[in-house]
């Protein structure tokens, strides 16, 4: 019920002027006054002495080439850089409205970047989340525009939600909220006015989950009108979205002009929500034991060596 959504040619050859196969040497001038090599005006005529300038190709002849290059660039941009997606539902209100067009950053995932808490992301349907949703049949123009990335593809089943949990996080909803991440309450000003951060129902609104490796937990900003991770806990991923399904992060609302805006990560996700790593906890707990053992060893060495005193070393 969510989103349905750079050619350079090089000429090879010699560095000097090109040699023309049909160019011939000028005939020798007859100094004996013969008429064979002289023109009626008395001057010798030589071929190729006044080459005609090449005609510039007309704009209409170059237009198909320009269009072809533009299409190739658009296709590359769509595939590797950014792509436009349309918002078909109300699940992300008021952050996003029906009919908004958002631009999605597809580049950073190529460099190993993974979704972070608070980001609005577009992802492929993990396990029939859009089952039962009507499928729009595009016309020829819409198909062409979607192929070059100027319109979202009707064939791709994509959704858009906000990431609230990443691998290792424990997410919890009790009553009407607030939403808890690793034991800390989130202040969520982006939640739809009149909604509660958590939904009181027995279909998934009340939950406590820990996000496994390689997954994310997503929720819509219109909490009481979003079939997000909460309501798909019975599918094969238990409501989690595989990181590999993420198309990219929505970074700006590009259309309509009156709705132009960026989509930053809210400040609420800057309060240090990360879970302390187990290795760090182990190191913290082991440090006192290591110090205690080192003191015991030092004490035993001091007791067994009469030249070593507690005040320092013997000269």
Short mmCIF file of C-alpha atoms in Angstrom, two decimals:
data_model
loop_
_atom_site.label_atom_id
_atom_site.label_comp_id
_atom_site.label_asym_id
_atom_site.label_seq_id
_atom_site.Cartn_x
_atom_site.Cartn_y
_atom_site.Cartn_z
CA UNK A 1 0.00 0.00 0.00
CA UNK A 2 2.98 2.15 -0.48
CA UNK A 3 5.20 3.23 -3.28
CA UNK A 4 4.59 1.58 -6.49
CA UNK A 5 7.00 3.23 -6.79
CA UNK A 6 26.27 9.24 -18.29
CA UNK A 7 29.09 8.55 -24.57
CA UNK A 8 32.30 9.78 -25.69
CA UNK A 9 33.57 8.95 -29.12
CA UNK A 10 37.26 9.09 -30.05
CA UNK A 11 38.60 9.25 -33.61
CA UNK A 12 41.59 7.06 -34.27
CA UNK A 13 44.18 7.92 -36.91
CA UNK A 14 47.30 9.93 -37.60
CA UNK A 15 48.10 13.12 -35.81
CA UNK A 16 48.85 14.97 -39.08
CA UNK A 17 46.41 15.91 -41.85
CA UNK A 18 44.53 13.07 -43.41
CA UNK A 19 45.72 11.83 -46.80
CA UNK A 20 43.07 11.82 -49.48
CA UNK A 21 43.22 8.89 -51.91
CA UNK A 22 41.64 10.94 -54.72
CA UNK A 23 43.99 13.90 -54.43
CA UNK A 24 46.48 14.18 -57.40
CA UNK A 25 49.52 16.35 -58.00
CA UNK A 26 49.10 19.51 -60.01
CA UNK A 27 50.22 19.14 -63.69
CA UNK A 28 53.66 20.55 -64.62
CA UNK A 29 53.69 23.95 -66.31
CA UNK A 30 54.91 23.89 -69.94
CA UNK A 31 57.67 26.53 -70.05
CA UNK A 32 58.13 26.14 -73.83
CA UNK A 33 54.87 27.91 -74.49
CA UNK A 34 52.97 24.72 -75.27
CA UNK A 35 49.28 25.01 -75.03
CA UNK A 36 48.62 21.63 -73.45
CA UNK A 37 49.21 22.67 -69.87
CA UNK A 38 48.13 26.28 -70.03
CA UNK A 39 44.78 27.72 -69.40
CA UNK A 40 43.28 30.33 -71.73
CA UNK A 41 44.17 32.99 -69.20
CA UNK A 42 47.81 31.94 -69.15
CA UNK A 43 47.72 30.52 -65.63
CA UNK A 44 48.11 26.88 -64.71
CA UNK A 45 45.14 25.19 -63.07
CA UNK A 46 45.99 22.87 -60.15
CA UNK A 47 43.62 20.47 -58.42
CA UNK A 48 43.18 20.73 -54.69
CA UNK A 49 44.80 24.12 -54.27
CA UNK A 50 41.54 25.66 -52.98
CA UNK A 51 39.80 22.90 -50.97
CA UNK A 52 36.18 23.55 -50.21
CA UNK A 53 35.33 23.92 -46.46
CA UNK A 54 33.33 21.02 -45.00
CA UNK A 55 29.68 21.71 -44.46
CA UNK A 56 28.50 21.69 -40.84
CA UNK A 57 25.90 19.06 -40.07
CA UNK A 58 22.47 20.48 -39.58
CA UNK A 59 20.84 20.58 -36.18
CA UNK A 60 18.07 18.23 -37.29
CA UNK A 61 20.60 15.60 -38.34
CA UNK A 62 22.34 15.77 -34.94
CA UNK A 63 19.14 15.85 -32.92
CA UNK A 64 18.65 12.02 -32.88
CA UNK A 65 22.23 11.61 -31.62
CA UNK A 66 21.65 14.14 -28.85
CA UNK A 67 18.43 12.42 -27.83
CA UNK A 68 20.18 9.04 -27.79
CA UNK A 69 22.95 10.36 -25.53
CA UNK A 70 20.39 11.95 -23.21
CA UNK A 71 18.49 8.66 -22.92
CA UNK A 72 21.67 6.72 -22.14
CA UNK A 73 22.62 9.27 -19.48
CA UNK A 74 19.13 9.12 -17.95
CA UNK A 75 19.24 5.32 -17.86
CA UNK A 76 22.65 5.31 -16.16
CA UNK A 77 21.51 7.91 -13.63
CA UNK A 78 18.39 5.89 -12.85
CA UNK A 79 20.39 2.68 -12.45
CA UNK A 80 23.29 3.95 -10.39
CA UNK A 81 22.55 7.41 -8.97
CA UNK A 82 18.98 8.56 -8.31
CA UNK A 83 15.50 7.45 -9.25
CA UNK A 84 12.10 9.07 -8.92
CA UNK A 85 9.30 7.36 -7.04
CA UNK A 86 5.68 8.31 -6.56
CA UNK A 87 3.81 8.20 -3.26
CA UNK A 88 0.48 6.38 -3.75
CA UNK A 89 -0.81 6.18 -0.16
CA UNK A 90 -1.16 8.03 3.13
CA UNK A 91 1.06 5.78 5.27
CA UNK A 92 3.88 8.37 5.50
CA UNK A 93 1.75 11.45 6.21
CA UNK A 94 2.47 14.20 6.97
CA UNK A 95 6.08 13.72 5.91
CA UNK A 96 4.91 12.55 2.48
CA UNK A 97 1.57 13.06 0.79
CA UNK A 98 -0.17 11.16 -1.97
CA UNK A 99 1.12 12.34 -5.35
CA UNK A 100 4.50 13.49 -4.05
CA UNK A 101 7.51 12.53 -6.19
CA UNK A 102 10.63 11.74 -4.21
CA UNK A 103 14.20 11.30 -5.43
CA UNK A 104 15.94 8.24 -4.03
CA UNK A 105 19.71 8.04 -3.58
CA UNK A 106 20.83 4.72 -5.10
CA UNK A 107 24.57 5.49 -5.13
CA UNK A 108 25.62 5.13 -1.49
CA UNK A 109 24.47 1.49 -1.19
CA UNK A 110 26.99 0.64 -3.94
CA UNK A 111 29.74 1.70 -1.52
CA UNK A 112 28.51 -0.58 1.26
CA UNK A 113 26.38 1.95 3.10
CA UNK A 114 23.45 0.43 4.99
CA UNK A 115 20.23 2.08 6.17
CA UNK A 116 20.40 4.06 9.40
CA UNK A 117 17.75 4.82 12.00
CA UNK A 118 15.48 7.68 11.02
CA UNK A 119 16.04 7.44 7.26
CA UNK A 120 13.09 7.22 4.90
CA UNK A 121 13.86 4.35 2.55
CA UNK A 122 12.33 2.71 -0.51
CA UNK A 123 12.52 -1.07 -0.55
CA UNK A 124 11.25 -3.97 -2.62
CA UNK A 125 8.26 -5.85 -1.19
CA UNK A 126 9.80 -8.44 1.17
CA UNK A 127 6.98 -10.98 1.22
CA UNK A 128 3.70 -9.93 -0.42
CA UNK A 129 3.16 -6.85 1.74
CA UNK A 130 1.27 -5.40 -1.24
CA UNK A 131 -0.92 -8.43 -1.79
CA UNK A 132 -4.40 -7.34 -2.82
CA UNK A 133 -3.34 -3.86 -3.82
CA UNK A 134 -4.64 -2.80 -7.26
CA UNK A 135 -2.09 -2.88 -10.08
CA UNK A 136 -2.19 0.04 -12.50
CA UNK A 137 -1.61 -0.78 -16.18
CA UNK A 138 0.65 1.94 -17.64
CA UNK A 139 0.25 3.31 -21.16
CA UNK A 140 3.09 3.41 -23.71
CA UNK A 141 4.27 6.87 -22.64
CA UNK A 142 4.35 5.95 -18.95
CA UNK A 143 6.26 2.77 -19.78
CA UNK A 144 8.88 4.73 -21.73
CA UNK A 145 9.23 7.37 -19.02
CA UNK A 146 9.56 4.75 -16.29
CA UNK A 147 12.25 2.93 -18.34
CA UNK A 148 14.45 6.04 -18.36
CA UNK A 149 13.64 6.84 -14.72
CA UNK A 150 11.39 9.86 -15.18
CA UNK A 151 8.47 7.95 -13.72
CA UNK A 152 8.31 5.06 -11.25
CA UNK A 153 7.93 1.61 -12.74
CA UNK A 154 4.50 0.04 -12.41
CA UNK A 155 6.05 -3.45 -12.51
CA UNK A 156 8.21 -2.98 -9.42
CA UNK A 157 6.42 -3.48 -6.12
CA UNK A 158 8.15 -1.04 -3.83
CA UNK A 159 7.27 0.52 -0.50
CA UNK A 160 8.49 3.51 1.46
CA UNK A 161 8.81 3.66 5.26
CA UNK A 162 10.99 5.09 8.01
CA UNK A 163 13.75 2.96 9.52
CA UNK A 164 13.33 2.81 13.30
CA UNK A 165 15.58 -0.16 14.07
CA UNK A 166 18.75 -1.70 12.65
CA UNK A 167 20.61 -4.92 13.44
CA UNK A 168 20.93 -5.49 17.18
CA UNK A 169 18.26 -3.00 18.20
CA UNK A 170 15.36 -3.94 20.48
CA UNK A 171 12.16 -2.17 19.46
CA UNK A 172 9.15 -2.09 21.75
CA UNK A 173 5.63 -0.69 21.83
CA UNK A 174 3.50 -0.77 24.98
CA UNK A 175 0.08 0.80 25.04
CA UNK A 176 -0.02 3.99 23.05
CA UNK A 177 3.72 4.56 23.40
CA UNK A 178 6.18 6.07 23.26
CA UNK A 179 8.12 3.85 20.89
CA UNK A 180 11.16 2.43 22.68
CA UNK A 181 14.51 1.74 20.99
CA UNK A 182 17.03 -0.07 23.18
CA UNK A 183 15.19 1.09 26.26
CA UNK A 184 15.08 4.76 25.26
CA UNK A 185 11.86 6.58 24.44
CA UNK A 186 11.70 8.34 21.10
CA UNK A 187 10.25 11.83 20.75
CA UNK A 188 8.66 11.56 17.30
CA UNK A 189 7.43 14.94 15.99
CA UNK A 190 6.99 13.44 12.51
CA UNK A 191 4.16 11.15 13.61
CA UNK A 192 0.84 12.12 12.02
CA UNK A 193 -1.09 14.62 14.18
CA UNK A 194 -3.68 12.84 16.27
CA UNK A 195 -1.89 9.48 16.04
CA UNK A 196 -0.21 7.77 18.96
CA UNK A 197 3.34 6.43 18.47
CA UNK A 198 2.08 2.91 19.16
CA UNK A 199 -1.19 1.33 18.11
CA UNK A 200 -3.32 -0.52 20.64
CA UNK A 201 -4.50 -3.66 18.83
CA UNK A 202 -3.85 -7.37 18.83
CA UNK A 203 -2.74 -7.62 15.18
CA UNK A 204 0.82 -6.40 15.80
CA UNK A 205 0.57 -2.94 17.31
CA UNK A 206 1.89 -4.21 20.65
CA UNK A 207 5.29 -5.84 20.23
CA UNK A 208 8.87 -6.28 21.40
CA UNK A 209 11.39 -7.47 18.82
CA UNK A 210 15.16 -7.59 18.36
CA UNK A 211 16.39 -6.86 14.86
CA UNK A 212 18.59 -9.66 13.47
CA UNK A 213 21.74 -9.11 11.40
CA UNK A 214 21.14 -7.98 7.84
CA UNK A 215 17.61 -6.70 8.56
CA UNK A 216 15.82 -3.45 9.46
CA UNK A 217 12.52 -2.65 11.17
CA UNK A 218 10.37 -0.05 9.43
CA UNK A 219 7.27 1.91 10.38
CA UNK A 220 5.09 4.52 8.67
CA UNK A 221 4.73 8.03 10.09
CA UNK A 222 0.94 7.69 9.91
CA UNK A 223 1.01 5.06 12.62
CA UNK A 224 -2.67 4.18 12.62
CA UNK A 225 -2.75 3.93 8.80
CA UNK A 226 0.37 1.97 7.92
CA UNK A 227 0.72 -1.77 7.37
CA UNK A 228 4.41 -1.82 8.17
CA UNK A 229 6.76 -4.24 9.97
CA UNK A 230 4.33 -4.50 12.88
CA UNK A 231 1.65 -6.16 10.81
CA UNK A 232 3.84 -8.65 8.91
CA UNK A 233 5.38 -10.52 11.80
CA UNK A 234 3.87 -13.76 10.47
CA UNK A 235 5.70 -13.67 7.12
CA UNK A 236 8.98 -15.46 6.38
CA UNK A 237 11.04 -12.48 7.64
CA UNK A 238 8.87 -11.90 10.75
CA UNK A 239 8.21 -8.33 9.63
CA UNK A 240 11.87 -7.42 9.18
CA UNK A 241 13.10 -6.09 5.83
CA UNK A 242 16.32 -7.56 4.38
CA UNK A 243 18.92 -4.86 3.79
CA UNK A 244 19.37 -6.28 0.29
CA UNK A 245 15.80 -5.26 -0.53
CA UNK A 246 16.50 -1.59 0.11
CA UNK A 247 16.62 0.43 -3.12
CA UNK A 248 17.93 3.58 -1.46
CA UNK A 249 17.19 6.50 0.80
CA UNK A 250 14.61 9.13 -0.14
CA UNK A 251 16.49 12.43 0.05
CA UNK A 252 14.17 15.09 -1.37
CA UNK A 253 10.59 15.76 -2.36
CA UNK A 254 11.01 16.92 -5.96
CA UNK A 255 7.37 17.37 -7.01
CA UNK A 256 5.10 19.25 -6.80
CA UNK A 257 7.14 22.48 -6.49
CA UNK A 258 5.01 23.65 -3.58
CA UNK A 259 6.06 20.54 -1.64
CA UNK A 260 9.80 20.74 -2.37
CA UNK A 261 11.74 19.77 0.73
CA UNK A 262 14.61 17.64 1.92
CA UNK A 263 14.14 14.52 4.06
CA UNK A 264 16.77 14.68 6.83
CA UNK A 265 17.13 12.30 9.76
CA UNK A 266 15.18 13.68 12.76
CA UNK A 267 17.14 14.82 15.82
CA UNK A 268 15.45 12.19 17.97
CA UNK A 269 17.76 9.58 16.47
CA UNK A 270 20.88 11.44 17.65
CA UNK A 271 20.50 10.58 21.33
CA UNK A 272 22.88 7.60 21.39
CA UNK A 273 20.55 4.70 20.74
CA UNK A 274 23.20 2.13 19.86
CA UNK A 275 23.52 -0.98 21.94
CA UNK A 276 26.86 -1.42 23.72
CA UNK A 277 28.75 -4.10 21.87
CA UNK A 278 29.22 -7.39 23.77
CA UNK A 279 32.98 -7.23 23.21
CA UNK A 280 33.12 -3.81 24.86
CA UNK A 281 31.14 -5.09 27.81
CA UNK A 282 33.48 -8.05 28.14
CA UNK A 283 36.52 -5.81 28.06
CA UNK A 284 35.04 -3.54 30.70
CA UNK A 285 34.33 -6.45 32.98
CA UNK A 286 37.72 -8.08 32.45
CA UNK A 287 39.80 -4.98 33.17
CA UNK A 288 39.44 -5.11 37.01
CA UNK A 289 40.35 -8.81 37.01
CA UNK A 290 43.47 -8.19 34.94
CA UNK A 291 44.60 -5.37 37.23
CA UNK A 292 43.98 -7.52 40.33
CA UNK A 293 46.00 -10.41 38.88
CA UNK A 294 48.91 -8.12 37.95
CA UNK A 295 49.07 -6.82 41.54
CA UNK A 296 49.09 -10.38 42.91
CA UNK A 297 51.95 -11.33 40.62
CA UNK A 298 53.92 -8.21 41.54
CA UNK A 299 53.39 -8.89 45.24
CA UNK A 300 54.62 -12.49 44.96
CA UNK A 301 57.76 -11.40 43.08
CA UNK A 302 58.48 -8.79 45.72
CA UNK A 303 58.16 -11.36 48.53
CA UNK A 304 60.54 -13.84 46.82
CA UNK A 305 63.32 -11.34 46.00
CA UNK A 306 65.03 -9.64 49.00
CA UNK A 307 66.63 -7.06 46.67
CA UNK A 308 63.23 -5.75 45.65
CA UNK A 309 61.45 -3.45 48.11
CA UNK A 310 58.05 -1.97 48.06
CA UNK A 311 59.47 1.53 47.60
CA UNK A 312 61.27 0.91 44.31
CA UNK A 313 64.27 -0.86 42.87
CA UNK A 314 67.72 -1.43 44.41
CA UNK A 315 70.58 0.42 42.72
#
